[in-house]
Structure formats: C-alpha cells, structure tokens
Coordinates of C-alpha atoms and ligand atoms in Angstrom, one line a residue:
Chain A
M1 CA 50.8 25.8 16.2
I2 CA 51.0 28.1 19.3
L3 CA 47.5 28.1 19.7
N4 CA 47.5 24.3 19.5
D5 CA 49.9 24.1 22.4
Y6 CA 47.9 26.3 24.0
L7 CA 45.0 24.2 23.9
I8 CA 46.7 21.3 25.0
F9 CA 47.9 22.7 28.0
I10 CA 44.6 24.1 29.0
L11 CA 43.3 20.3 28.5
I12 CA 45.9 19.0 30.5
T13 CA 45.2 21.3 33.4
L14 CA 41.7 20.7 32.8
I15 CA 41.9 16.9 33.5
I16 CA 44.5 17.5 36.5
N17 CA 41.9 19.9 37.8
A18 CA 38.9 16.8 37.4
I19 CA 41.2 14.3 39.2
L20 CA 42.0 16.8 42.4
C21 CA 38.1 17.3 42.3
L22 CA 37.2 13.4 42.1
S23 CA 39.8 13.0 45.0
L24 CA 38.4 15.9 46.9
N25 CA 34.7 15.1 46.6
L26 CA 35.3 11.6 48.0
V27 CA 36.2 12.6 51.2
N28 CA 34.0 16.0 51.5
G29 CA 31.2 14.9 49.0
Y30 CA 30.7 11.1 49.8
M31 CA 32.0 11.2 53.2
G32 CA 30.9 14.3 54.5
E33 CA 33.9 15.4 56.3
F34 CA 35.7 18.5 55.3
S35 CA 39.1 18.8 54.1
V36 CA 41.0 21.9 53.4
G37 CA 44.4 19.6 53.0
H38 CA 44.0 18.3 49.4
A39 CA 46.8 20.5 48.2
A40 CA 49.2 18.8 50.6
F41 CA 48.5 15.5 49.3
M42 CA 49.1 16.9 45.9
A43 CA 52.2 18.4 47.0
L44 CA 53.3 15.1 48.2
G45 CA 52.7 13.3 45.0
A46 CA 54.4 16.1 43.0
Y47 CA 57.7 16.3 45.2
S48 CA 57.9 12.3 45.5
S49 CA 57.4 11.5 42.0
A50 CA 60.1 14.2 40.8
I51 CA 62.4 13.1 43.2
I52 CA 62.1 9.6 41.2
T53 CA 62.3 11.5 37.6
V54 CA 65.1 13.8 38.6
K55 CA 67.2 12.3 41.4
I56 CA 66.8 8.7 41.4
A57 CA 66.2 7.3 38.3
P58 CA 66.4 10.2 35.4
T59 CA 68.2 7.9 33.0
L60 CA 65.5 5.1 33.0
P61 CA 63.3 5.2 29.7
P62 CA 60.3 7.8 30.1
L63 CA 57.8 5.4 28.9
F64 CA 58.5 3.2 32.0
L65 CA 60.0 5.9 34.4
F66 CA 56.9 8.4 33.8
P67 CA 54.0 5.9 35.2
M68 CA 56.4 4.5 38.0
A69 CA 56.8 8.2 39.0
V70 CA 53.2 8.9 39.1
L71 CA 52.6 5.6 41.1
I72 CA 55.2 6.3 43.7
G73 CA 53.7 10.0 44.0
G74 CA 50.1 8.5 44.6
A75 CA 51.7 6.0 46.9
T76 CA 53.6 8.7 49.1
A77 CA 50.3 10.8 49.1
A78 CA 48.4 7.8 50.5
L79 CA 50.7 6.9 53.0
A80 CA 50.2 10.5 54.5
G81 CA 46.5 10.1 54.0
I82 CA 47.0 7.2 57.0
P83 CA 47.4 9.6 59.9
L84 CA 44.5 11.8 58.7
A85 CA 42.6 8.6 58.8
F86 CA 43.4 7.7 62.4
L87 CA 42.6 11.4 63.6
S88 CA 39.4 11.1 61.7
F89 CA 38.3 8.2 64.2
K90 CA 38.4 10.4 67.0
T91 CA 37.0 14.1 65.5
R92 CA 34.8 15.0 62.8
G93 CA 33.5 18.1 61.1
D94 CA 35.0 21.4 62.1
Y95 CA 37.7 19.8 64.1
L96 CA 39.0 17.4 61.5
A97 CA 38.8 20.5 59.0
I98 CA 41.2 22.6 61.3
I99 CA 43.4 19.2 61.4
T100 CA 43.6 19.1 57.6
L101 CA 44.6 22.7 57.7
A102 CA 47.4 22.2 60.3
F103 CA 48.3 19.2 58.2
L104 CA 48.6 21.4 54.9
M105 CA 50.9 23.9 56.9
I106 CA 53.3 20.9 58.3
V107 CA 53.6 19.5 54.6
K108 CA 54.3 22.9 53.3
S109 CA 56.8 24.4 55.8
G110 CA 58.5 20.8 55.8
L111 CA 59.2 21.2 52.1
E112 CA 60.3 24.8 52.7
N113 CA 62.9 23.5 54.6
I114 CA 64.2 20.2 52.7
S115 CA 67.3 21.6 50.6
Y116 CA 67.6 18.1 48.7
V117 CA 64.1 19.4 47.2
G118 CA 65.2 22.9 46.7
A119 CA 63.5 24.1 50.0
S120 CA 61.4 27.5 49.3
R121 CA 63.4 28.2 45.8
G122 CA 61.6 25.6 44.3
F123 CA 62.3 22.0 42.6
L124 CA 64.0 22.9 39.0
G125 CA 64.8 20.9 36.0
I126 CA 61.9 18.2 36.0
P127 CA 61.7 16.6 32.7
H128 CA 58.6 17.5 30.8
L129 CA 56.7 14.1 30.7
T130 CA 53.1 15.0 31.2
N131 CA 51.6 14.8 27.8
L132 CA 47.8 14.6 26.6
P133 CA 47.8 11.1 26.2
W134 CA 49.2 10.2 29.6
T135 CA 47.1 12.9 31.5
L136 CA 44.0 11.4 29.7
F137 CA 45.0 7.8 30.8
W138 CA 45.6 8.6 34.2
G139 CA 42.3 11.3 34.1
V140 CA 40.0 7.9 32.8
V141 CA 42.1 5.5 35.1
C142 CA 41.1 7.5 38.2
F143 CA 37.6 8.3 37.0
L144 CA 36.6 4.6 36.5
C145 CA 38.5 3.2 39.8
L146 CA 36.7 5.9 41.8
R147 CA 33.4 5.3 40.2
N148 CA 33.6 1.5 40.9
F149 CA 34.6 2.1 44.5
I150 CA 31.6 4.6 44.9
Y151 CA 29.2 1.9 43.4
S152 CA 30.4 -0.6 45.8
K153 CA 29.8 -1.7 49.3
W154 CA 32.8 1.0 50.5
G155 CA 30.7 3.8 48.6
R156 CA 27.9 3.2 50.4
C157 CA 29.4 2.3 53.9
I158 CA 31.0 6.0 53.4
M159 CA 27.8 7.7 52.5
A160 CA 26.2 6.0 55.5
I161 CA 28.6 7.2 57.5
R162 CA 27.9 10.8 56.1
E163 CA 24.3 10.4 56.7
D164 CA 24.2 8.8 60.2
E165 CA 27.4 7.6 61.5
I166 CA 25.6 6.1 64.6
A167 CA 23.1 4.3 62.4
A168 CA 25.7 3.1 60.2
E169 CA 27.6 1.6 63.5
A170 CA 24.5 0.1 64.3
M171 CA 24.2 -1.6 60.9
G172 CA 27.2 -3.2 61.5
V173 CA 29.3 -1.0 59.3
A174 CA 33.1 -1.0 60.0
T175 CA 33.4 3.0 60.0
R176 CA 37.1 3.1 60.6
S177 CA 38.1 0.6 57.7
A178 CA 36.1 2.4 55.5
K179 CA 37.4 5.8 56.5
M180 CA 40.8 4.2 56.1
M181 CA 40.3 3.1 52.9
T182 CA 38.8 6.5 51.7
F183 CA 41.6 8.8 52.9
M184 CA 44.1 6.7 51.5
I185 CA 42.5 6.4 47.9
S186 CA 41.5 10.0 47.9
S187 CA 45.1 11.1 48.9
F188 CA 46.3 8.5 46.3
V189 CA 44.6 10.1 43.5
A190 CA 45.3 13.5 44.7
G191 CA 49.1 12.4 44.6
V192 CA 48.5 11.4 41.2
A193 CA 47.2 14.7 40.0
G194 CA 50.4 16.1 41.7
A195 CA 52.8 14.2 39.8
L196 CA 51.3 15.3 36.6
F197 CA 51.1 18.7 37.6
A198 CA 55.1 18.7 38.5
H199 CA 55.8 17.0 35.1
Q200 CA 53.6 19.4 33.1
L201 CA 55.2 22.5 34.6
Q202 CA 58.5 21.4 35.2
F203 CA 58.6 23.4 38.2
I204 CA 57.5 23.2 41.6
N205 CA 57.7 25.1 44.7
P206 CA 56.2 24.8 48.2
S207 CA 54.1 28.0 47.6
S208 CA 52.2 26.3 44.7
F209 CA 50.7 24.1 47.3
D210 CA 49.2 26.3 49.8
I211 CA 45.7 27.3 50.9
L212 CA 45.0 28.5 47.8
K213 CA 45.3 25.7 46.1
S214 CA 43.2 23.8 48.5
T215 CA 40.6 26.7 47.8
D216 CA 40.6 26.1 44.1
I217 CA 40.0 22.6 44.6
L218 CA 37.1 23.1 47.1
V219 CA 35.7 25.8 44.6
M220 CA 35.5 23.2 42.1
V221 CA 33.8 20.7 44.0
Y222 CA 31.3 22.8 45.6
L223 CA 30.5 24.7 42.2
G224 CA 30.3 21.2 40.3
G225 CA 28.3 19.7 43.1
V226 CA 28.9 17.4 46.2
A227 CA 28.5 13.9 46.3
S228 CA 28.7 13.5 42.5
L229 CA 31.3 12.3 39.8
S230 CA 29.6 14.3 37.1
G231 CA 29.7 17.3 39.7
S232 CA 33.5 17.0 39.7
L233 CA 34.1 16.6 35.8
A234 CA 31.7 19.9 35.6
G235 CA 33.3 21.7 38.2
A236 CA 36.8 21.2 36.8
T237 CA 35.9 22.0 33.4
I238 CA 33.8 25.4 34.4
F239 CA 36.4 26.5 36.9
T240 CA 39.1 25.8 34.3
L241 CA 37.5 27.5 31.3
L242 CA 36.2 30.6 33.4
N243 CA 40.1 31.1 34.6
Q244 CA 41.3 31.3 31.1
L245 CA 38.4 33.1 30.0
L246 CA 38.6 35.7 32.8
Q247 CA 42.3 36.1 32.4
P248 CA 42.2 39.6 30.6
L249 CA 40.6 40.8 33.5
G250 CA 43.7 40.6 35.5
I251 CA 43.3 40.9 39.1
W252 CA 39.6 41.5 38.9
R253 CA 39.6 37.7 38.4
M254 CA 40.1 37.3 42.0
V255 CA 36.8 39.3 42.4
V256 CA 34.3 37.9 39.9
M257 CA 35.4 34.0 40.7
P258 CA 34.2 34.4 44.3
F259 CA 31.4 36.8 43.6
L260 CA 30.2 33.8 41.2
L261 CA 30.6 31.2 43.9
V262 CA 28.5 33.4 46.5
L263 CA 25.9 33.6 43.8
L264 CA 25.9 30.1 43.3
M265 CA 25.6 29.0 46.8
L266 CA 22.7 31.3 47.1
F267 CA 20.8 30.0 44.4
R268 CA 21.9 26.6 43.9
P269 CA 23.8 25.4 47.0
R270 CA 24.4 21.9 45.9
G271 CA 26.1 22.9 43.3
I272 CA 25.4 22.2 39.6
M273 CA 25.1 18.4 39.9
G274 CA 25.1 17.8 43.6
F275 CA 23.8 14.5 44.8
R276 CA 22.7 13.5 40.8
E277 CA 24.7 12.0 38.3
W278 CA 24.4 12.0 34.4
S279 CA 22.8 8.8 33.4
W280 CA 26.1 7.5 31.6
V281 CA 28.0 8.1 34.9
K282 CA 25.8 5.7 36.9
I283 CA 26.2 2.0 37.4
H284 CA 23.3 0.1 37.0
R285 CA 23.1 -3.5 38.3
D286 CA 19.2 -3.8 38.5
R287 CA 18.0 -2.7 35.2
S288 CA 15.3 -5.6 35.6
D289 CA 13.7 -3.6 38.2
H290 CA 13.1 -0.5 36.4
Chain B
M1 CA 9.7 -24.0 79.4
N2 CA 13.2 -24.9 79.8
F3 CA 15.9 -22.6 78.4
P4 CA 19.4 -23.8 79.4
Q5 CA 20.8 -20.2 78.9
P6 CA 19.6 -16.8 78.1
L7 CA 19.9 -15.0 74.7
L8 CA 21.0 -12.1 76.7
Q9 CA 21.6 -11.6 80.4
A10 CA 22.3 -8.2 82.1
C11 CA 24.0 -8.2 85.5
H12 CA 23.8 -5.0 88.2
L13 CA 24.2 -2.5 85.2
H14 CA 24.9 1.1 85.9
K15 CA 25.0 4.0 83.6
N16 CA 25.8 7.5 85.0
F17 CA 26.0 10.5 83.1
G18 CA 27.7 13.1 85.2
G19 CA 26.0 13.1 88.4
Q20 CA 23.0 11.6 87.0
Q21 CA 22.4 7.9 87.6
S22 CA 20.4 6.8 84.2
I23 CA 20.7 3.1 84.9
I24 CA 20.7 1.9 88.2
D25 CA 21.7 -2.2 89.3
L26 CA 19.6 -3.4 86.5
S27 CA 19.5 -6.9 86.3
F28 CA 17.3 -9.2 83.6
H29 CA 17.6 -11.7 81.0
I30 CA 15.8 -12.3 77.6
N31 CA 15.5 -15.7 76.5
E32 CA 15.4 -16.9 72.9
K33 CA 12.2 -16.4 70.7
E34 CA 10.9 -14.3 73.7
C35 CA 8.9 -11.0 73.0
L36 CA 9.8 -8.8 76.1
G37 CA 8.2 -5.3 76.4
I38 CA 10.1 -2.5 78.2
I39 CA 7.5 0.1 79.8
G40 CA 8.2 3.1 82.1
P41 CA 7.9 6.9 82.4
N42 CA 9.7 9.5 80.4
G43 CA 13.2 9.6 81.3
A44 CA 13.1 6.0 83.1
G45 CA 16.1 5.0 81.0
K46 CA 14.6 2.7 78.5
T47 CA 16.6 4.3 75.5
T48 CA 19.7 4.3 77.7
L49 CA 19.4 0.4 78.2
F50 CA 19.0 0.0 74.5
N51 CA 22.2 2.3 74.0
L52 CA 24.1 0.2 76.6
I53 CA 23.1 -3.2 74.7
T54 CA 23.8 -2.1 71.6
G55 CA 27.2 -0.7 72.6
M56 CA 26.5 2.9 71.7
V57 CA 27.3 4.0 74.9
P58 CA 29.4 2.4 77.6
A59 CA 28.1 1.1 80.8
S60 CA 29.6 2.7 83.7
S61 CA 29.7 -0.6 85.6
G62 CA 27.9 -4.2 85.4
I63 CA 28.3 -7.2 82.9
I64 CA 26.2 -7.8 79.7
L65 CA 26.3 -11.6 78.5
W66 CA 25.2 -12.7 75.0
Q67 CA 25.1 -16.5 74.8
G68 CA 27.0 -16.7 78.1
H69 CA 29.8 -14.3 76.4
P70 CA 30.8 -11.0 78.0
I71 CA 30.1 -8.2 75.3
E72 CA 30.5 -4.8 77.0
K73 CA 33.6 -4.2 75.2
K74 CA 32.5 -4.8 71.5
S75 CA 31.8 -1.7 69.5
G76 CA 28.4 -1.0 67.8
A77 CA 29.4 -2.5 64.8
Q78 CA 30.5 -5.7 66.2
L79 CA 27.5 -6.5 68.2
A80 CA 25.6 -5.8 64.9
R81 CA 27.5 -8.4 63.3
L82 CA 26.7 -10.8 66.2
G83 CA 23.1 -10.0 65.6
I84 CA 22.0 -7.4 67.7
A85 CA 19.7 -5.0 65.6
R86 CA 18.2 -1.9 66.6
T87 CA 15.8 0.7 65.6
F88 CA 16.0 4.1 66.9
Q89 CA 13.3 6.5 69.1
N90 CA 13.7 9.1 66.4
I91 CA 14.3 7.4 63.3
R92 CA 17.5 7.2 62.0
L93 CA 17.5 6.5 58.1
F94 CA 20.3 7.2 55.5
K95 CA 18.2 9.8 54.3
Q96 CA 19.7 10.6 51.0
L97 CA 20.3 7.2 50.1
S98 CA 17.7 5.1 48.2
V99 CA 15.4 3.0 50.0
L100 CA 17.2 -0.4 48.3
E101 CA 20.5 1.4 49.5
N102 CA 19.1 1.7 53.1
I103 CA 18.7 -2.0 53.3
Q104 CA 21.9 -3.1 51.3
I105 CA 24.1 -1.5 53.7
A106 CA 22.9 -4.1 56.4
Y107 CA 24.2 -6.5 54.1
D108 CA 27.4 -5.3 53.4
S109 CA 29.5 -6.5 56.2
Q110 CA 29.0 -9.8 55.0
L111 CA 30.2 -9.0 51.4
T112 CA 33.8 -10.2 51.2
Y113 CA 35.4 -8.5 48.1
S114 CA 38.5 -6.2 48.7
V115 CA 39.1 -2.7 48.3
L116 CA 41.0 -3.9 44.9
G117 CA 38.3 -5.8 43.9
S118 CA 35.9 -2.8 44.2
L119 CA 38.2 -0.5 42.5
F120 CA 38.8 -2.4 39.6
S121 CA 35.3 -4.2 39.6
F122 CA 36.5 -7.9 39.7
S123 CA 33.6 -10.3 38.7
Q124 CA 33.7 -11.4 42.5
K125 CA 32.1 -8.0 43.3
N126 CA 29.6 -7.8 40.6
L127 CA 28.3 -11.2 41.6
Q128 CA 28.1 -10.2 45.5
E129 CA 26.4 -6.6 44.6
K130 CA 24.0 -8.5 42.4
K131 CA 23.0 -11.2 45.3
S132 CA 22.9 -8.2 47.8
I133 CA 20.5 -6.3 45.4
A134 CA 18.5 -9.5 44.9
A135 CA 18.4 -10.1 48.7
A136 CA 17.2 -6.5 49.3
M137 CA 14.7 -6.3 47.0
D138 CA 12.9 -9.7 48.3
L139 CA 13.1 -8.0 51.7
L140 CA 11.2 -4.7 50.4
A141 CA 8.8 -7.1 48.5
M142 CA 8.0 -8.5 51.9
F143 CA 7.4 -5.2 53.2
E144 CA 5.4 -4.1 50.1
M145 CA 8.1 -1.4 49.3
T146 CA 9.1 -2.5 46.0
D147 CA 7.9 0.3 44.1
V148 CA 9.6 2.8 46.3
A149 CA 13.0 0.7 46.2
H150 CA 14.5 3.6 44.3
E151 CA 13.4 6.8 46.3
P152 CA 15.3 8.3 48.5
A153 CA 14.4 7.2 52.3
S154 CA 13.3 10.7 53.3
S155 CA 10.7 11.1 50.7
L156 CA 8.6 8.2 52.6
P157 CA 5.6 9.1 54.7
Y158 CA 6.3 8.7 58.2
G159 CA 4.9 5.4 58.7
F160 CA 6.8 4.0 55.8
Q161 CA 9.8 5.4 57.2
R162 CA 9.3 3.2 60.3
R163 CA 8.5 0.4 58.1
L164 CA 12.1 0.9 56.4
E165 CA 13.9 1.2 59.6
I166 CA 12.4 -2.2 60.8
A167 CA 13.1 -3.9 57.6
R168 CA 16.7 -2.5 57.7
A169 CA 17.3 -3.8 61.2
L170 CA 15.8 -7.2 59.9
A171 CA 18.2 -7.4 57.0
L172 CA 20.7 -7.6 59.6
N173 CA 19.3 -11.2 60.0
P174 CA 19.3 -10.5 63.9
R175 CA 18.9 -13.0 66.8
L176 CA 17.7 -9.8 68.9
L177 CA 15.7 -7.1 67.5
L178 CA 15.7 -3.9 69.4
L179 CA 12.6 -1.9 68.6
D180 CA 12.7 1.7 70.5
E181 CA 8.7 3.1 70.5
P182 CA 7.9 1.6 67.1
V183 CA 4.6 2.9 67.1
A184 CA 5.2 6.4 68.5
G185 CA 3.6 9.1 66.8
M186 CA 1.0 6.7 64.8
N187 CA -2.6 6.4 65.0
S188 CA -4.4 3.3 65.9
T189 CA -4.9 2.1 62.4
E190 CA -1.2 2.3 61.4
A191 CA -0.2 1.0 64.9
A192 CA -2.4 -2.2 64.0
K193 CA -0.4 -2.6 60.9
I194 CA 2.8 -2.5 62.9
M195 CA 1.6 -4.9 65.3
E196 CA 0.4 -7.1 62.5
L197 CA 4.0 -7.0 61.2
L198 CA 5.6 -7.6 64.2
R199 CA 3.6 -10.7 64.9
W200 CA 4.6 -11.8 61.3
I201 CA 8.2 -11.1 61.9
Q202 CA 8.2 -13.0 65.2
K203 CA 7.0 -16.2 63.2
E204 CA 8.7 -15.8 59.8
F205 CA 12.1 -14.9 61.3
S206 CA 11.8 -16.7 64.6
S207 CA 13.2 -13.5 66.2
T208 CA 13.6 -12.4 69.7
L209 CA 12.4 -9.2 70.2
L210 CA 13.3 -6.5 73.0
I211 CA 10.4 -3.8 72.5
I212 CA 9.9 -0.1 74.4
E213 CA 6.6 1.3 73.9
H214 CA 4.5 3.8 75.9
H215 CA 1.1 2.8 73.9
L216 CA 0.3 0.2 77.1
P217 CA -2.8 -1.9 75.2
F218 CA -0.1 -2.4 72.1
I219 CA 2.9 -3.8 74.1
M220 CA 0.3 -5.7 76.7
E221 CA -1.0 -7.7 73.6
L222 CA 2.3 -8.2 72.0
C223 CA 4.7 -9.2 74.5
N224 CA 4.8 -12.4 76.9
R225 CA 6.8 -10.4 79.5
L226 CA 7.4 -7.0 80.3
L227 CA 9.8 -5.0 82.4
V228 CA 8.9 -1.8 84.4
L229 CA 11.6 0.7 84.3
N230 CA 11.2 4.1 87.0
F231 CA 14.1 6.5 87.6
G232 CA 16.7 3.8 86.1
S233 CA 15.6 1.2 88.3
L234 CA 13.8 -2.1 87.2
I235 CA 10.5 -2.0 89.7
A236 CA 8.7 -5.1 88.1
D237 CA 9.4 -8.0 85.6
G238 CA 6.4 -10.4 84.9
A239 CA 3.4 -11.3 82.6
P240 CA 1.5 -8.5 81.3
S241 CA -1.5 -9.4 83.6
Q242 CA 0.6 -9.3 86.5
I243 CA 2.4 -6.2 85.4
K244 CA -1.2 -4.5 85.3
T245 CA -2.1 -5.1 89.1
N246 CA 1.2 -4.5 90.3
P247 CA 1.2 -2.0 93.1
A248 CA 4.6 -0.3 92.5
V249 CA 3.8 0.2 88.7
I250 CA 0.6 1.7 89.1
S251 CA 2.0 4.2 91.6
A252 CA 4.8 4.8 89.2
Y253 CA 2.5 5.7 86.4
L254 CA 0.2 7.5 88.5
G255 CA 3.0 9.4 90.4
N256 CA 4.4 10.6 87.1
D257 CA 1.0 11.6 85.7
N258 CA 1.8 9.6 82.6
D259 CA -0.6 8.8 80.1
S260 CA -0.3 5.7 78.6
E261 CA -1.8 6.9 75.4
E262 CA 1.1 9.0 74.8
Ligands
ATP1 N1 23.9 10.8 76.4 C1 23.3 11.4 77.3 N2 24.1 12.3 78.1 C2 23.5 12.9 79.1 N3 22.3 12.5 79.8 C3 21.9 11.5 79.1 C4 22.1 10.8 77.8 N4 21.0 9.9 77.4 C5 20.3 10.0 78.7 N5 20.7 10.9 79.3 C6 19.5 10.9 80.3 O1 19.2 9.8 80.9 C7 18.0 9.6 81.3 C8 17.3 8.3 80.8 O2 16.9 8.8 79.6 P1 16.4 7.9 78.7 O3 16.5 8.5 77.2 O4 16.9 6.7 78.6 O5 14.8 7.6 78.7 P2 13.5 7.1 78.1 O6 13.2 5.8 79.4 O7 14.1 6.6 76.9 O8 12.6 8.2 78.3 P3 11.7 8.3 76.8 O9 10.2 7.9 77.1 O10 11.1 9.8 76.7 O11 12.2 8.0 75.6 C9 17.3 11.0 81.2 O12 17.0 11.8 82.2 C10 18.2 11.6 80.2 O13 18.1 13.2 80.5
MG2 MG1 13.4 6.9 75.0

C-alpha cells in the first residue's frame, strides 16, 4: 500500500512535469524564444488556485471546486503572460531571456511579501485535491489542446517566426497576435501545472518557484528535445524517473544530473526527440499525398 | 497604353542609415501588369528600395502610394496582405519547415478560424486546413515540387530553394511581386529556367513584376522598362533599348568597374 501511494505520487509528479515541459516547449522550442521565467507562471497558478480552495470557496464540493480552481490558476498565469508578450514585440533572444528572469524575481519577491498568502513562511493548509484521475485528465487536455494548436495556422506562424521573423512578416504573418496567443497559452498551461502541484503537496512557499524550478523545466525540455511534443513527454519522464532513481546518491545527484546534461548537449544537442515526433503524436491531414 | 492610376507610386523617397544616404529623392511609378527591372551597381540602394516598399524599413521621408493610398505607415505584414509580395536577395525560407508548410504560411493570414477553434480543433479549422493544403499542393504541382512537399526546405538544392521562395511569394496571390536577384548564383541554364518561370507567372497570374537583377541580358529580355539606380539616385528610367545607349548609365557601370555577368 505504501509502495502504491509512492508510485502514484511519482506518476502525478511526472504528469505535472510533462505539463510544464509542454508549456515551456511552446515558447522555447516552437517559437524560438528563451524563457527562464516559467516557474513564475507556475507560482501564479499555484497561489491563485490555492486562494480559491483555501480562502474564497473552501466549502464548495471538491468535484466542482477543484476544476474551477485549476482554471482560475491557469487564467491568472495567462494574464501575467500578457506583459511578457508585449515585451517580446520589442526584444528577442538574450534580452527577452533576461526580462523573463526579472519577471520571475518580481513574482517571487512579491509573493514573499504578501502576508495574505503566508509571505515567505509559505501557504499552508491547502486541501489534497490533486489525485491521479484529475492529473491525468488535465495532462491529456493540455497535451491535446497544445497539439491542436501546434498543428494549426498559429503553430505554423510561431515556427515561421522562429525560423525567420522578417520573412514571416513578409508573408503576412501577424507576428504580434501569434506571440500574444502563444505566451498566454503557454503561461495558462504552466498555471494549470502549478495548481495541480499546490494541491498535491498541500503546502507551497515562494522558494518552491525559484530559478532552480525554471532550470528543472529547461533541463526537461532540452533533454527531451525542443519543438517536439514527444520530446516533452520523454524529457519529463526521464527526468522524473532519474530524479527518483538517483535519490540514494543524495547530494551527488546534483553532480550527476548536470553531467548527464552536458553529455547530452555534446552528443545529441537537439535532445532525444528534437524537431521530431513519434508518429502517433502527429496529426496527418493529407494522407492521400503520402 | 493609357493607365488611369499607377499600381504603386513613390514620391521623393529618401532613406538615410546614420549619415549614409542610401536612397536620394527617388520618384517612380509602376503600372498594373508591367514588368519593371531595377539595375545598378553594388550598393546602389536597390535592396533598400525593396525594403522601403515592403515596409521592412521606414523611409526617412517621402511618400509611397498604393493605388493612390499612402502606405508608408503600414507594417510589412499588412502590406503583404494588401498584395505586395517579395523574395530576398539571400534566400529566406523557413528552413526547418517542410516545403508544404512554407507555402501554407502564405495562406494562413486568410484562414479565419479562432484560437479556440485551433485549440479544440473545431470542424471549421479542419476544413480550412484541408483547403489550405489542397491549394498549396496545387501550387507546388505547378512548380513541379510535389514530390518534395514533405521535405524540409533546407534540404532542397539551391535552384529549388529560389523556386520555392518565388512560389511562396506567389501564394500570397500578390498584385505586385518584387524579386531581388532571382537568378543570382545560377548558371545560364538555370537562369533560363527561371526566365521561363517568370514569363509563365506573368501570363498565368497576370502579376505586376518588379525585378532587381545584375544579369543584364536576362533583365533586358524580360522587362519592358528599366530603372537605373546609382548611389541612391535614379539616373535613368526607360525601355531597355534606350537604357543600353544612355550615356549616364554607361558611365555609371564603367565607372564602377561593374561586370554585367556578375
Ligand atoms: N540596414 C542597414 N543599415 C545600414 N546601412 C544599410 C542598411 N541597408 C543598406 N545599407 C546601406 O545602403 C546602401 C545600399 O545598400 P543596398 O543593399 O540597398 O544595395 P544594393 O543596390 O541592393 O546592392 P547589391 O547589388 O550589392 O545588392 C549600402 O551602402 C548599404 O551599406
Ligand atoms: Mg541588393
């Protein structure tokens, strides 16, 4: 029974990681920007959903309360994605990366100073609402929606922006609205992951969402492969399992993980599934042409 | 030949980069269905002129009229949707996207389904996507590129990348097509193929063409009118036969030691 609970915990963690990975891959892999601020979106999702379940509507039936809290978590994060999208109209690449880092620091120090959510002591007493079925449900919904998005004009447009923004502009791509949608959707999904995370651990504090959390997500994305849904799933799975398997190494884990990453970048710089998909992940609209 | 209004008209265009004047008091027009060539030595400002017309760089001063309406304030994407399409001197394809997707990007601004429609794959989306693929495949068939439709654009040989870039611009269904050195780096057989292609485009799509080209025999044969730029200024505007004998043009080319076969 103990083992079973443990396995379920790992599985839920894995799915939450996969959702985070899908979210970051949309911005970093498909759109070709470099966000290091995704932990902030996760934090906003976690805190705002916890405010709903702990402070605002704790008496509502969980079957109604939880999905509502998750959606509100996603929506809050999506709103926070708007200013970043505006900034991405003006800057790209390294500069935008620095801005996302600043954004993360602002969100974290903001949360550390709001006593309503426990400030730096953390937010306690969050109900344990995240279970395997709900996590699976949100995981599948996020995966399917992002897959639809990527295999649509929006997905093509952000990939065109990644490949050559000037040529995209010359082809009539509305680069601004594509960036806006992408930032909002990506941060919504990260917010959903944050909500699931908060109601799994039942306790969150601002330092759960620091730069190390962002780094974990980056590692998963680049391990699994950029611009690939399959890669996001693979990256999250390997990272989560490795993290557990290396647990006995204690502090040495902190050495082994980065070392593995260096090896990967040397021998497989695109990650395991970079720019490729398993065939079941692809959407084929033109089978007749094959 | 009586055209009531030019398709595009530039009036007193100037463009400075820092202290350097790349376009100086340039005025010209292009009529519907015309094939207008632009020639001039390296650094004369030809590509800069394209960048001004397509909204890629803002003019320092001057007016550009599209069917009589000023367009200098519009973004590149808006101009593309108005019907001004271009290719680039250094080919700019979406390299990792497939040949098919490169074409589809041009159709995407016409697809009307919403973000929600795309997230939840409403039937309208699938319908429009199917149509866009069918149209792109038709265009690729005309360019004899059907069998490479699913290859990444970067895997094509140079000549085909040029063709794909032209096809992608045509997919915008442009009123005005700007080609920046379409046969640069090609041998004469390849250049002849592109010439044939452009002639066919003129006929089939009844497009208006504006072409920059250093290859003089090519552009003299293709275009009915030529503009000659030198140091940012227009030094001649006329039929190829007039341009050939124009003393200012001859001295500009000889003075710059410029080889017409570049
Ligand atoms: N973005 C820019 N910033 C600064 N200077 C520029 C820029 N674009 C063009 N120039 C300058 O403007 C001048 C004209 O350049 P342009 O590329 O238009 O010449 P061109 O006629 O197309 O030459 P080529 O035949 O070599 O293609 C050059 O001296 C160039 O250095
Ligand atoms: Mg040029």
